[in-house]
CSV table of C-alpha atoms in Angstrom, one decimal:
chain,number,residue,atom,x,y,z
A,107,UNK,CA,127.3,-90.7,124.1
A,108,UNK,CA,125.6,-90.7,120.6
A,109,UNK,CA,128.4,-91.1,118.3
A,110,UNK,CA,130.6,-94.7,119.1
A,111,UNK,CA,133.4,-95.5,117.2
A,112,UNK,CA,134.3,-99.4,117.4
A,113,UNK,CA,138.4,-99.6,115.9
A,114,UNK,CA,141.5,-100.5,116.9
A,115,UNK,CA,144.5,-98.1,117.5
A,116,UNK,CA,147.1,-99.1,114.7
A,117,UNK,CA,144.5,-99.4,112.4
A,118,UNK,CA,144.7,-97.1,109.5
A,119,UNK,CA,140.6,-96.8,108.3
A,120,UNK,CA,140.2,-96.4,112.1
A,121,UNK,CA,142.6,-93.3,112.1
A,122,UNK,CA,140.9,-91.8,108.7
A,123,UNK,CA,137.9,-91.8,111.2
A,124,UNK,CA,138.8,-90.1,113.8
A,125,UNK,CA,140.8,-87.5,111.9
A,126,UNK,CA,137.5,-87.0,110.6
A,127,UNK,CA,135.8,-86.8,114.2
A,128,UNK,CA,138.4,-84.4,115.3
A,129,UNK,CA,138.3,-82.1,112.1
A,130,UNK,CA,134.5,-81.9,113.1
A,131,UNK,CA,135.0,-81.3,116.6
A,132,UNK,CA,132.6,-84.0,117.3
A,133,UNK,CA,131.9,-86.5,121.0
A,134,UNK,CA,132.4,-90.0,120.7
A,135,UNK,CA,133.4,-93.1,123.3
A,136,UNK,CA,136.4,-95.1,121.4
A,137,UNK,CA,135.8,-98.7,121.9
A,138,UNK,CA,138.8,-100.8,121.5
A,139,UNK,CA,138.8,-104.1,119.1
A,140,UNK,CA,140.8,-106.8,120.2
A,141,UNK,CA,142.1,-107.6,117.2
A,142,UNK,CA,144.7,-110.3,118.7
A,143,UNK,CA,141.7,-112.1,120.2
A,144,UNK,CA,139.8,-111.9,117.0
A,145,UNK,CA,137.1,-109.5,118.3
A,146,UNK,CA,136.5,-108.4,115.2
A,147,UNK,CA,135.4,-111.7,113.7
A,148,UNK,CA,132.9,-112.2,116.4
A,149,UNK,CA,129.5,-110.7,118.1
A,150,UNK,CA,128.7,-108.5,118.8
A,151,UNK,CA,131.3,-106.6,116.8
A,152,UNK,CA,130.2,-108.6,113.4
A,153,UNK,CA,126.7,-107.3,113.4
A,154,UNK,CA,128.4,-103.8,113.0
A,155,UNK,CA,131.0,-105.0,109.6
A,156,UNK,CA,130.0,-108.2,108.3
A,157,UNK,CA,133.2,-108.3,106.6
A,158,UNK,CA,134.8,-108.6,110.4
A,159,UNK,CA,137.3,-105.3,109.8
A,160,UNK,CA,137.6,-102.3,112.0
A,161,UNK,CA,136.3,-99.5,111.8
A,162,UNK,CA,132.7,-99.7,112.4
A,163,UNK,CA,130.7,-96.6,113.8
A,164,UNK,CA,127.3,-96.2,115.5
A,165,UNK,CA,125.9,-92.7,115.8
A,166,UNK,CA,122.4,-93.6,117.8
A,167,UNK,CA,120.4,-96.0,115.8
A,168,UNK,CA,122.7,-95.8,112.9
A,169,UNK,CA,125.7,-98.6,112.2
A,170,UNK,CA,127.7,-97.7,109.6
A,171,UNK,CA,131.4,-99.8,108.1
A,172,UNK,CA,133.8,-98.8,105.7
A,173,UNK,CA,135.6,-95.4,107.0
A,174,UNK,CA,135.8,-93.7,104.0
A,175,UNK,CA,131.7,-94.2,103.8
A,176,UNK,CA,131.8,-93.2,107.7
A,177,UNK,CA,133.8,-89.8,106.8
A,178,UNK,CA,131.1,-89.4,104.0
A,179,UNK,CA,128.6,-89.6,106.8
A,180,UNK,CA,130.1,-87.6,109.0
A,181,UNK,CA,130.8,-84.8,106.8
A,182,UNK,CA,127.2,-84.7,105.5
A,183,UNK,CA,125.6,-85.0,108.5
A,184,UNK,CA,127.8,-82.3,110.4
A,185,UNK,CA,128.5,-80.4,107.7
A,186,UNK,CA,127.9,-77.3,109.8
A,187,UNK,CA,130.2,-78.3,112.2
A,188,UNK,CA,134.1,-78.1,112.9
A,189,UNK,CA,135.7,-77.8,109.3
A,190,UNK,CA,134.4,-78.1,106.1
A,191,UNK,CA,135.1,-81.5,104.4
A,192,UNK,CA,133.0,-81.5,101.6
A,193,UNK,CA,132.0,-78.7,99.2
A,194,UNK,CA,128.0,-77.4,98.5
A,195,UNK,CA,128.9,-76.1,95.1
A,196,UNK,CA,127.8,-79.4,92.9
A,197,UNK,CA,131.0,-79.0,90.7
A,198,UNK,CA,133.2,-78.7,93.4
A,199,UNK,CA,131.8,-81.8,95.2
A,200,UNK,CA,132.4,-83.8,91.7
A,201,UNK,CA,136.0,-83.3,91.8
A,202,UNK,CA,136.5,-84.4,95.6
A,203,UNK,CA,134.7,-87.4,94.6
A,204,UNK,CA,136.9,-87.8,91.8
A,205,UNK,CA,139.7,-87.6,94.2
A,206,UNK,CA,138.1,-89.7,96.5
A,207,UNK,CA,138.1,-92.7,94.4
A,208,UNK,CA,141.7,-91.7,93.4
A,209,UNK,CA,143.1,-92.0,97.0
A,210,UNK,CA,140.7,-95.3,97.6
A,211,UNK,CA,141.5,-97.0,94.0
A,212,UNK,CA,145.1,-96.0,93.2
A,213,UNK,CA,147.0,-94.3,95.8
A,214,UNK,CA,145.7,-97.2,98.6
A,215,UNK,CA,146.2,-99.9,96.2
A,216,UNK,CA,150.0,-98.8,96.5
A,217,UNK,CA,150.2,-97.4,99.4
A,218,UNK,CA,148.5,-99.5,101.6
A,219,UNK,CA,150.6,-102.7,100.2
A,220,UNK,CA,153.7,-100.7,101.4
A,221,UNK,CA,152.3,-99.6,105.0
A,222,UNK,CA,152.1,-103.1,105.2
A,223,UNK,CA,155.2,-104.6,104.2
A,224,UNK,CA,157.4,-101.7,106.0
A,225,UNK,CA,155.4,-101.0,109.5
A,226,UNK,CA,152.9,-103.3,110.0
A,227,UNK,CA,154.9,-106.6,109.3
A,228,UNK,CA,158.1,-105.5,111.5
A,229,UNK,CA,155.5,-104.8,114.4
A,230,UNK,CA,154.5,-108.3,114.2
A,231,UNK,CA,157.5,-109.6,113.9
A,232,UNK,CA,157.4,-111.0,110.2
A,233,UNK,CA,160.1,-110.4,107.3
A,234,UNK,CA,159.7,-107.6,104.8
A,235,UNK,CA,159.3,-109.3,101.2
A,236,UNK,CA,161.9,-106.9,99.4
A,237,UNK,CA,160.7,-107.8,96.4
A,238,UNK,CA,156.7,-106.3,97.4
A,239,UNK,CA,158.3,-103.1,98.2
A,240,UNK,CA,160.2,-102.6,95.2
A,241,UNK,CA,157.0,-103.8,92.9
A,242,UNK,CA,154.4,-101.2,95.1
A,243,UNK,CA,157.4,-98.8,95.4
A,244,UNK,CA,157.6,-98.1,91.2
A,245,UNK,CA,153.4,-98.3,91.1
A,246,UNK,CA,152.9,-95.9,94.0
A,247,UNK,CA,155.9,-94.0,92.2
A,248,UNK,CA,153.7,-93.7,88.9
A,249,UNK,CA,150.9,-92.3,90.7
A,250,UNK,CA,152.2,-89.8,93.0
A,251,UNK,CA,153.6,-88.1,89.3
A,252,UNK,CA,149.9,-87.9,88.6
A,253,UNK,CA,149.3,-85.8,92.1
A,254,UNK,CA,153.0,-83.9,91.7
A,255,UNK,CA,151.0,-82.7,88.1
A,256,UNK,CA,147.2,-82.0,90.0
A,257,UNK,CA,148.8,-80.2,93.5
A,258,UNK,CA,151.2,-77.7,91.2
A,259,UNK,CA,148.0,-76.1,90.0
A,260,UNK,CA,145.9,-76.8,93.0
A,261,UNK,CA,146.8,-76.0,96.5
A,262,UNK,CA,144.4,-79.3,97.6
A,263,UNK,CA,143.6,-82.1,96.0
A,264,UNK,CA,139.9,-81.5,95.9
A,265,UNK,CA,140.7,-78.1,94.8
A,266,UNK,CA,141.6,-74.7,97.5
A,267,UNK,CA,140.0,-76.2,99.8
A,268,UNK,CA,141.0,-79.3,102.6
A,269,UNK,CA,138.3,-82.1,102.0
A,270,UNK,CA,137.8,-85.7,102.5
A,271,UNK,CA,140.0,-86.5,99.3
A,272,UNK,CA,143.2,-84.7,101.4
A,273,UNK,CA,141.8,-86.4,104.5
A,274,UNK,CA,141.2,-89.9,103.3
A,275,UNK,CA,145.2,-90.0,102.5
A,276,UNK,CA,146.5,-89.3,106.3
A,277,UNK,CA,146.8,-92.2,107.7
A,278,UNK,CA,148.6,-94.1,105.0
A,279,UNK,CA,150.7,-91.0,104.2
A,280,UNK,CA,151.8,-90.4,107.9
A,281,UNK,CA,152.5,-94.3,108.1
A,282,UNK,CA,155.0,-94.4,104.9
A,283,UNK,CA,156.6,-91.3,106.4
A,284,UNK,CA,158.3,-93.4,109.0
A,285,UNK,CA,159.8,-95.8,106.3
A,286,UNK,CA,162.0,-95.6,103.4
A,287,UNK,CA,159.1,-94.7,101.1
A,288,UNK,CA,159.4,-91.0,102.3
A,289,UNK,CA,161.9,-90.6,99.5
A,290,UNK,CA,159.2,-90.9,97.2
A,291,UNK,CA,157.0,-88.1,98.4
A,292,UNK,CA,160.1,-85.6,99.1
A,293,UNK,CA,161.4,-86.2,95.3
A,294,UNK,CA,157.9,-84.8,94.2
A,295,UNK,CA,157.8,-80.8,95.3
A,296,UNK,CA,154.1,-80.1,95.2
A,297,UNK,CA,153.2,-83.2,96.9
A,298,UNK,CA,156.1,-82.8,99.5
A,299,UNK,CA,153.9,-79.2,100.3
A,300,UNK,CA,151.1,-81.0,100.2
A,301,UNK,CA,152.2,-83.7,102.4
A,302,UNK,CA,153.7,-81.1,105.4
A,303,UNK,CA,150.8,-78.9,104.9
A,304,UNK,CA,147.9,-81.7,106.0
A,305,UNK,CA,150.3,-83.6,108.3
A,306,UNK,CA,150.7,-80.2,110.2
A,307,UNK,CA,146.8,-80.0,110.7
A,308,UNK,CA,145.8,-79.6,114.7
A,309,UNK,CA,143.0,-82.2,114.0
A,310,UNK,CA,145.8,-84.9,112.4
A,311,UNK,CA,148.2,-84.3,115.6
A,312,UNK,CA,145.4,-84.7,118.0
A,313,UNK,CA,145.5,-88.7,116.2
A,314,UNK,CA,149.0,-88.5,116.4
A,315,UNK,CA,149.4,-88.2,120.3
A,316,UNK,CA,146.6,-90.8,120.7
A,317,UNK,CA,148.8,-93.6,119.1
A,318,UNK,CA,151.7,-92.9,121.2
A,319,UNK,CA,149.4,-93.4,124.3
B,96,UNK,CA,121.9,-81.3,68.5
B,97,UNK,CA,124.1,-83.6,70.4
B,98,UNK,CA,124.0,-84.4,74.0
B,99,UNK,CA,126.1,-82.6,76.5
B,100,UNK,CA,127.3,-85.2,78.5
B,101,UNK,CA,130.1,-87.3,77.0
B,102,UNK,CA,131.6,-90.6,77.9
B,103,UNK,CA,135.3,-91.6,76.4
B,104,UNK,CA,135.7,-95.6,76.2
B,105,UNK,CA,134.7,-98.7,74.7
B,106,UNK,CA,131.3,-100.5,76.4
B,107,UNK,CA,133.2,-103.8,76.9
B,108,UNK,CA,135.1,-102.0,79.6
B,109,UNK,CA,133.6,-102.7,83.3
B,110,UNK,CA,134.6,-99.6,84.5
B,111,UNK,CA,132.6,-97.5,81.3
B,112,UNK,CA,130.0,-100.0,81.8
B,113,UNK,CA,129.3,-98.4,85.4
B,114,UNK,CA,129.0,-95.2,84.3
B,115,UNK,CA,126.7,-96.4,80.9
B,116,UNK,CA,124.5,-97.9,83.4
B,117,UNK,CA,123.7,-95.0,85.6
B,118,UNK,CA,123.3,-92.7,82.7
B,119,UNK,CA,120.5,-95.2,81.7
B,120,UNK,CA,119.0,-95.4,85.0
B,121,UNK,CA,118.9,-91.5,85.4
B,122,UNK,CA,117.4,-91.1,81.9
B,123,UNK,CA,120.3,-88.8,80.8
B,124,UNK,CA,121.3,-88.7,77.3
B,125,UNK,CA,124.9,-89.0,76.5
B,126,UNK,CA,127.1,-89.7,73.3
B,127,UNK,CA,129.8,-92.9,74.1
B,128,UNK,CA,132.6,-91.5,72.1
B,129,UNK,CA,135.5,-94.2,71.2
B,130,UNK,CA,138.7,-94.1,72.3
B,131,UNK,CA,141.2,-96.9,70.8
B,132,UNK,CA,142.7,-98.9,73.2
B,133,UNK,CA,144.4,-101.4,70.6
B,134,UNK,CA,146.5,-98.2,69.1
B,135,UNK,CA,147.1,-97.1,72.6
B,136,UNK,CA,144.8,-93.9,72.3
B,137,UNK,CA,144.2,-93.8,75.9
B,138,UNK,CA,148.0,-93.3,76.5
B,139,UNK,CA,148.6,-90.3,74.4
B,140,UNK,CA,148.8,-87.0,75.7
B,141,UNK,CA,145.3,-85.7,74.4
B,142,UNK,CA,143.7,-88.0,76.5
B,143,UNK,CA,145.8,-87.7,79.1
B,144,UNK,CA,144.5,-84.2,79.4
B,145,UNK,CA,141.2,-85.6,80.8
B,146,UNK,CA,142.2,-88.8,82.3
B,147,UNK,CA,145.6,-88.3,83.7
B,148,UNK,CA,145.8,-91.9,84.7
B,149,UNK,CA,145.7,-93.3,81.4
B,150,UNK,CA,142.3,-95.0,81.9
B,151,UNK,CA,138.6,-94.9,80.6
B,152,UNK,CA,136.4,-93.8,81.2
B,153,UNK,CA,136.5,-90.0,80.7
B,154,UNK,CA,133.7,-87.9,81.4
B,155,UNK,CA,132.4,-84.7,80.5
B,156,UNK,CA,129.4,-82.9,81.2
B,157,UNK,CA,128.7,-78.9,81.3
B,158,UNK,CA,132.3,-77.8,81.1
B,159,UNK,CA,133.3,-80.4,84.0
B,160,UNK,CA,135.6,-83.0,83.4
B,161,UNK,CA,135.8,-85.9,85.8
B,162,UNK,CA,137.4,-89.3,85.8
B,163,UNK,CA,136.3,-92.8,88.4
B,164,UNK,CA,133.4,-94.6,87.4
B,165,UNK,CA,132.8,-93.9,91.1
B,166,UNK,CA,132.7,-90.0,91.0
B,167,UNK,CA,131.2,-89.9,88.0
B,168,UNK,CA,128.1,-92.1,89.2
B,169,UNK,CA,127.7,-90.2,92.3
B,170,UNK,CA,128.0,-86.6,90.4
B,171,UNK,CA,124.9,-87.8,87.9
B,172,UNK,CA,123.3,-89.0,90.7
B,173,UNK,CA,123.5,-85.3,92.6
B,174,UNK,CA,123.0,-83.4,89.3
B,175,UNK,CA,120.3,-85.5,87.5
B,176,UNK,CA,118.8,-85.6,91.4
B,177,UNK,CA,115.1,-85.2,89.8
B,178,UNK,CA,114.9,-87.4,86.9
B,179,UNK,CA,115.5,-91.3,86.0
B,180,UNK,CA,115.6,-93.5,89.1
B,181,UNK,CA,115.2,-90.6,92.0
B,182,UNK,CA,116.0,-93.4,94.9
B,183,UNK,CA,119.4,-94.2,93.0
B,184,UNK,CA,121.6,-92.5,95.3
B,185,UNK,CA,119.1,-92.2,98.4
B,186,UNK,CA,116.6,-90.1,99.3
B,187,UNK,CA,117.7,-89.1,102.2
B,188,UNK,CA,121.0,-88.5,105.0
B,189,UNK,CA,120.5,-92.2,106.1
B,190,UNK,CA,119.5,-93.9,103.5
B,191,UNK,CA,122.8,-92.6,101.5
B,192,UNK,CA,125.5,-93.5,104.3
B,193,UNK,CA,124.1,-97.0,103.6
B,194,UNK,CA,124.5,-97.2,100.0
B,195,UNK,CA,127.8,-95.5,100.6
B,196,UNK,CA,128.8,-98.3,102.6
B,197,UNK,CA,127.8,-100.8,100.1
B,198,UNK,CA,129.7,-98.8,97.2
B,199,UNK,CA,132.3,-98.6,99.6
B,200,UNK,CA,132.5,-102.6,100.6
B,201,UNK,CA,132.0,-102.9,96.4
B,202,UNK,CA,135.2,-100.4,95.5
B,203,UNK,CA,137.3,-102.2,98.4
B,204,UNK,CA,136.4,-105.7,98.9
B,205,UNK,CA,134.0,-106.8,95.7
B,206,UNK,CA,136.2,-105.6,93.1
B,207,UNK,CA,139.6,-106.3,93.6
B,208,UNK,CA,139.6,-110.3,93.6
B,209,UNK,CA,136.7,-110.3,90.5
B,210,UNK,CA,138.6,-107.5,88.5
B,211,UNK,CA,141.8,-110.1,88.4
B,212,UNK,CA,139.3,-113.0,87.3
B,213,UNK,CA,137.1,-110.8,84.8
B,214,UNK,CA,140.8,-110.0,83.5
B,215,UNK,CA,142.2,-114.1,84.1
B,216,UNK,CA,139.4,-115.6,82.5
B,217,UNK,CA,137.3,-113.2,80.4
B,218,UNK,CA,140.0,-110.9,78.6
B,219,UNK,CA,143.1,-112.5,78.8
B,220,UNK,CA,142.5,-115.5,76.4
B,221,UNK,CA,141.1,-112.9,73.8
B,222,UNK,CA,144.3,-111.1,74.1
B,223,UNK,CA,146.1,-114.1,73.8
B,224,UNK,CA,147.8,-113.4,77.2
B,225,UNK,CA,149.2,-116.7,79.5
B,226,UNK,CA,146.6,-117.6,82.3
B,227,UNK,CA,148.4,-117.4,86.1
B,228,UNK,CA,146.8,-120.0,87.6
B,229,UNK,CA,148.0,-119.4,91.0
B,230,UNK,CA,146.2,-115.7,90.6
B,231,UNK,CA,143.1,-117.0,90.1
B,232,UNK,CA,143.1,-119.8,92.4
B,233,UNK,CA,143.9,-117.0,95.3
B,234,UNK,CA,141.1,-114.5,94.2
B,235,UNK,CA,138.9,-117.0,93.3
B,236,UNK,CA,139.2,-117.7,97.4
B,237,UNK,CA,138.9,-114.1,97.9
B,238,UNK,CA,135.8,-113.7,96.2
B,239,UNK,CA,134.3,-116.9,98.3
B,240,UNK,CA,134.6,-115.1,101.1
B,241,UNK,CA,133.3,-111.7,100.2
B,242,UNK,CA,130.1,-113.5,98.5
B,243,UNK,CA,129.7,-115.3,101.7
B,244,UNK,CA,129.0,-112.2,103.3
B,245,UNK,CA,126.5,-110.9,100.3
B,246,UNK,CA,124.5,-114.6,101.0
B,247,UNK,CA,124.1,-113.1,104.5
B,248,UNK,CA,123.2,-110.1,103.7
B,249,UNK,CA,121.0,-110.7,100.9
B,250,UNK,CA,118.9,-113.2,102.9
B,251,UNK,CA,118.1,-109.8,105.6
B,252,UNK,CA,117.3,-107.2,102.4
B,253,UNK,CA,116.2,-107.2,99.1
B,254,UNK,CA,119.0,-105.1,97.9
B,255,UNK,CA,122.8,-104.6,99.1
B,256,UNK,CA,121.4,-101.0,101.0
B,257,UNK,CA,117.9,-101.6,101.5
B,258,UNK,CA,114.8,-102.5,100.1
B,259,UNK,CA,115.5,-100.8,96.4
B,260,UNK,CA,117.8,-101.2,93.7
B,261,UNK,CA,120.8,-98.4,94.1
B,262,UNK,CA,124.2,-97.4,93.3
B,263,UNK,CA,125.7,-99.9,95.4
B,264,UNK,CA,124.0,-102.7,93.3
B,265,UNK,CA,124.4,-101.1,90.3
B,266,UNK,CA,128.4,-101.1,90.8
B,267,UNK,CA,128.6,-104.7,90.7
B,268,UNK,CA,127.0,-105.6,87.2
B,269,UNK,CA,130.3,-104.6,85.1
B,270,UNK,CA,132.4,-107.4,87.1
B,271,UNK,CA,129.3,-109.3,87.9
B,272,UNK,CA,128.5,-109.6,84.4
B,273,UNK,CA,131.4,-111.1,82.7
B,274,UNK,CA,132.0,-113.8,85.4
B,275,UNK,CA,128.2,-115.0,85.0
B,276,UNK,CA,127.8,-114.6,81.4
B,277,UNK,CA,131.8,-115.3,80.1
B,278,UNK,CA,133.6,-117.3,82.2
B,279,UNK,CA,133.3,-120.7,83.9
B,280,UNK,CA,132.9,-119.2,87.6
B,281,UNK,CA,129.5,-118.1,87.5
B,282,UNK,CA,128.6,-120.7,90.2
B,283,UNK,CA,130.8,-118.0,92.3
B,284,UNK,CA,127.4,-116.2,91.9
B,285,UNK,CA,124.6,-119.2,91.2
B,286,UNK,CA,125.3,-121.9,93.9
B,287,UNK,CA,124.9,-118.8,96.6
B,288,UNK,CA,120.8,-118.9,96.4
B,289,UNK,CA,120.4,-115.0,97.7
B,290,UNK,CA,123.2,-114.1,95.7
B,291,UNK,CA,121.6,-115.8,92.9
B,292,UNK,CA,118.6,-114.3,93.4
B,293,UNK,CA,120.0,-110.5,93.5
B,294,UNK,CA,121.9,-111.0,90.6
B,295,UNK,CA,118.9,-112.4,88.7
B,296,UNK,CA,116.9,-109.1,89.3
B,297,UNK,CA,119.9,-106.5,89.2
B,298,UNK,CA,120.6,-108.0,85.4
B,299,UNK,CA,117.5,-108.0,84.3
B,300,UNK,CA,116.9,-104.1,84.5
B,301,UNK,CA,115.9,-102.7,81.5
B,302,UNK,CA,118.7,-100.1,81.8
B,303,UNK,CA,121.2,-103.1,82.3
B,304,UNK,CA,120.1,-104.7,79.4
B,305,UNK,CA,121.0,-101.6,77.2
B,306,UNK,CA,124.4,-101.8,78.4
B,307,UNK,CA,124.9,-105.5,77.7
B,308,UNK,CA,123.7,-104.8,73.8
B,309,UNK,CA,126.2,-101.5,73.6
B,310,UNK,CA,128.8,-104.1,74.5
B,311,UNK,CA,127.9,-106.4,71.9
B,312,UNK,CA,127.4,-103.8,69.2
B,313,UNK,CA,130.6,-102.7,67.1
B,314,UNK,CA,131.9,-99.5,68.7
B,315,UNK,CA,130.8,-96.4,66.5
B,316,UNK,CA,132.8,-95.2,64.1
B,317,UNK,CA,135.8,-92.8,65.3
């Protein structure tokens, strides 16, 4: 199979892939990362990410890290395939980049913290640090104001349409909704619409049942 | 008549820095309007009309307004496709998923540990803020390790994406710059030989070298 993408299945950039895959409609062989064993730090998986972190993807001859550069990839290279992700109008494309960066500099910085401290820590068997969540809680708090103001005039984030910036935001988003931090998106009405609304998507389930399995 | 694109923010700031150096690289005129950070411009509601995050810089060009040094390096790349430094965004499908990846690894894994240290040691004593030691003792480490994977990389290609200068270079000189030139860490960069060597040519691009003497002129007049 062409496309092979190299993750693990807890990992959040891994799932911002496949949603991505799925949305596209595309074939690819999921090979499993050991993260336990430290797979990831060694060959042949560090010639794919130097920086020794999952995702990494190969599509033939071409290795590509970082997911949200992997959806960018994908997108492009498909983009008659499966759904949209990214505009062709030039102005359109500008403001899902500007949303891009949003979900990657402010909303993950927050977020990602949080996923952390409330799902990923407990799985491993380590103590919540209170203290984290309460910091990340009031920054991610500040910036999901700044989305409640953009999704009441805008049914996306990116604009009408579903794109990578809405995309990029599922993992992370479906993650929080299993922990106290759901409070934060229900007390914002556009972004609770927002939330249900790309959670609901066929593509985002089809990730869904492949981490219960 | 004046340009049409605008940039809101001071020079000094890395992230308006970014978006002055691709303008130069493209070839695209531009005004740098100032916005006053010491009165708290950037907080009130005027600009928070066209940067709702509170942050510079703000762009606008054409009746677009867009925020994210990011976004608004990869939108002058698309428009200004044809003019300036064609190559700066990739010519072509593969070429631009690797500088993508670079931009990516910069906006994820570059700039988080060497923002808090450009902040530690470059702007915090001139704002006559308290050092945290502890901070920059743990990014410090962070950095390390990140620039330990630039050594490698640099030693296999010329550039971050390939053989030519491109966005994903071009997105470290803000940060890059005031740890070499205005703090006591440049050996971060130096002591790394291919590191060193990349930095050495990335700095010394003529469109670089503008930005450096916007940052060291006196903002223009409100």
């Amino acid at each position: 199979m062409a496309i092979k993408l190299h993750g693990h299945p807890f990992s959040a950039a891994t799932h911002r892939v496949i949603a991505c895959l799925e949305e596209k409609g595309l074939q690819y062989e999921f090979l499993h990362i050991d993260l336990s064993t430290g797979q990831h730090k060694k060959e042949p998986f560090i010639s794919l990410n130097p920086f020794g972190q999952v995702p990494a993807l190969e599509d033939g001859d071409l290795k590509v890290f970082e997911s949200r550069a992997i959806t960018q990839y994908l997108a492009y290279t498909y983009a008659d395939k499966g759904t949209p992700l990214v505009p062709q109008d030039l102005k359109e494309t500008a403001i899902v980049y500007v949303w891009m960066e949003v979900e990657s500099q402010k909303f993950d910085a927050a977020a990602a913290k949080l996923s952390f401290e409330l799902v990923t820590k407990p799985m491993l068997g380590m103590i919540t640090d209170d203290s984290v969540v309460e910091e990340h809680q009031e920054k991610l708090g500040k910036v999901l104001d700044v989305y409640e103001s953009r999704l009441a005039g805008s049914k996306y984030l990116g604009g009408e349409a579903f794109s990578l910036a809405d995309l990029h935001h599922l993992p992370i988003v479906s993650y929080l909704f299993g922990t106290k931090t759901k409070a934060l998106f229900d007390a914002r009405p556009h972004v609770s619409r927002w939330c249900a609304d790309i959670l609901a998507r066929p593509a985002w389930q089809k990730v869904v049942e492949m981490m219960k399995h | 008549m004046a340009a049409a694109v605008k940039v809101y923010g001071p020079a000094f700031s890395t992230a308006v820095s970014r978006v002055l150096a691709c303008l130069l690289e493209k070839d695209v005129a531009f005004q740098l309007l100032p916005v006053n950070m010491a009165k708290a411009e950037h907080k009130k509601p005027d600009y928070l009309k066209i940067q709702p995050f509170g942050q510079v810089p703000a762009f606008q060009d054409d009746s677009i307004t867009l925020f994210e040094s990011r976004a608004i390096s990869r939108y002058i790349c698309d428009k200004y496709a044809n003019q300036g430094n064609k190559g700066l965004f990739g010519t072509n499908p593969l070429e631009k998923a690797s500088i993508d990846q670079w931009l990516e690894a910069e906006g994820q894994s570059f700039n988080p540990p060497s923002s808090v240290l450009v902040f530690q040691l470059a702007f915090a004593p001139r704002m006559k803020l308290k050092q945290d030691e502890n901070l920059i003792k743990q990014n410090e480490a962070k950095l390390a390790k990140v620039l330990d994977v630039y050594e490698k990389r640099l030693g296999e290609s010329r550039y971050l994406a390939g053989d030519e200068f491109t966005l994903a270079d071009l997105s470290h000189l803000p940060n890059g710059q005031y740890l070499v030139s205005a703090t006591d860490r440049g050996e971060l960069f130096l002591s790394r030989k291919n590191v060193e060597r990349w930095w050495g040519e990335i700095s010394s691009r003529e469109s670089w070298k503008k930005v450096v003497e916007m940052q060291k002129s006196p903002p223009p007049r409100a």
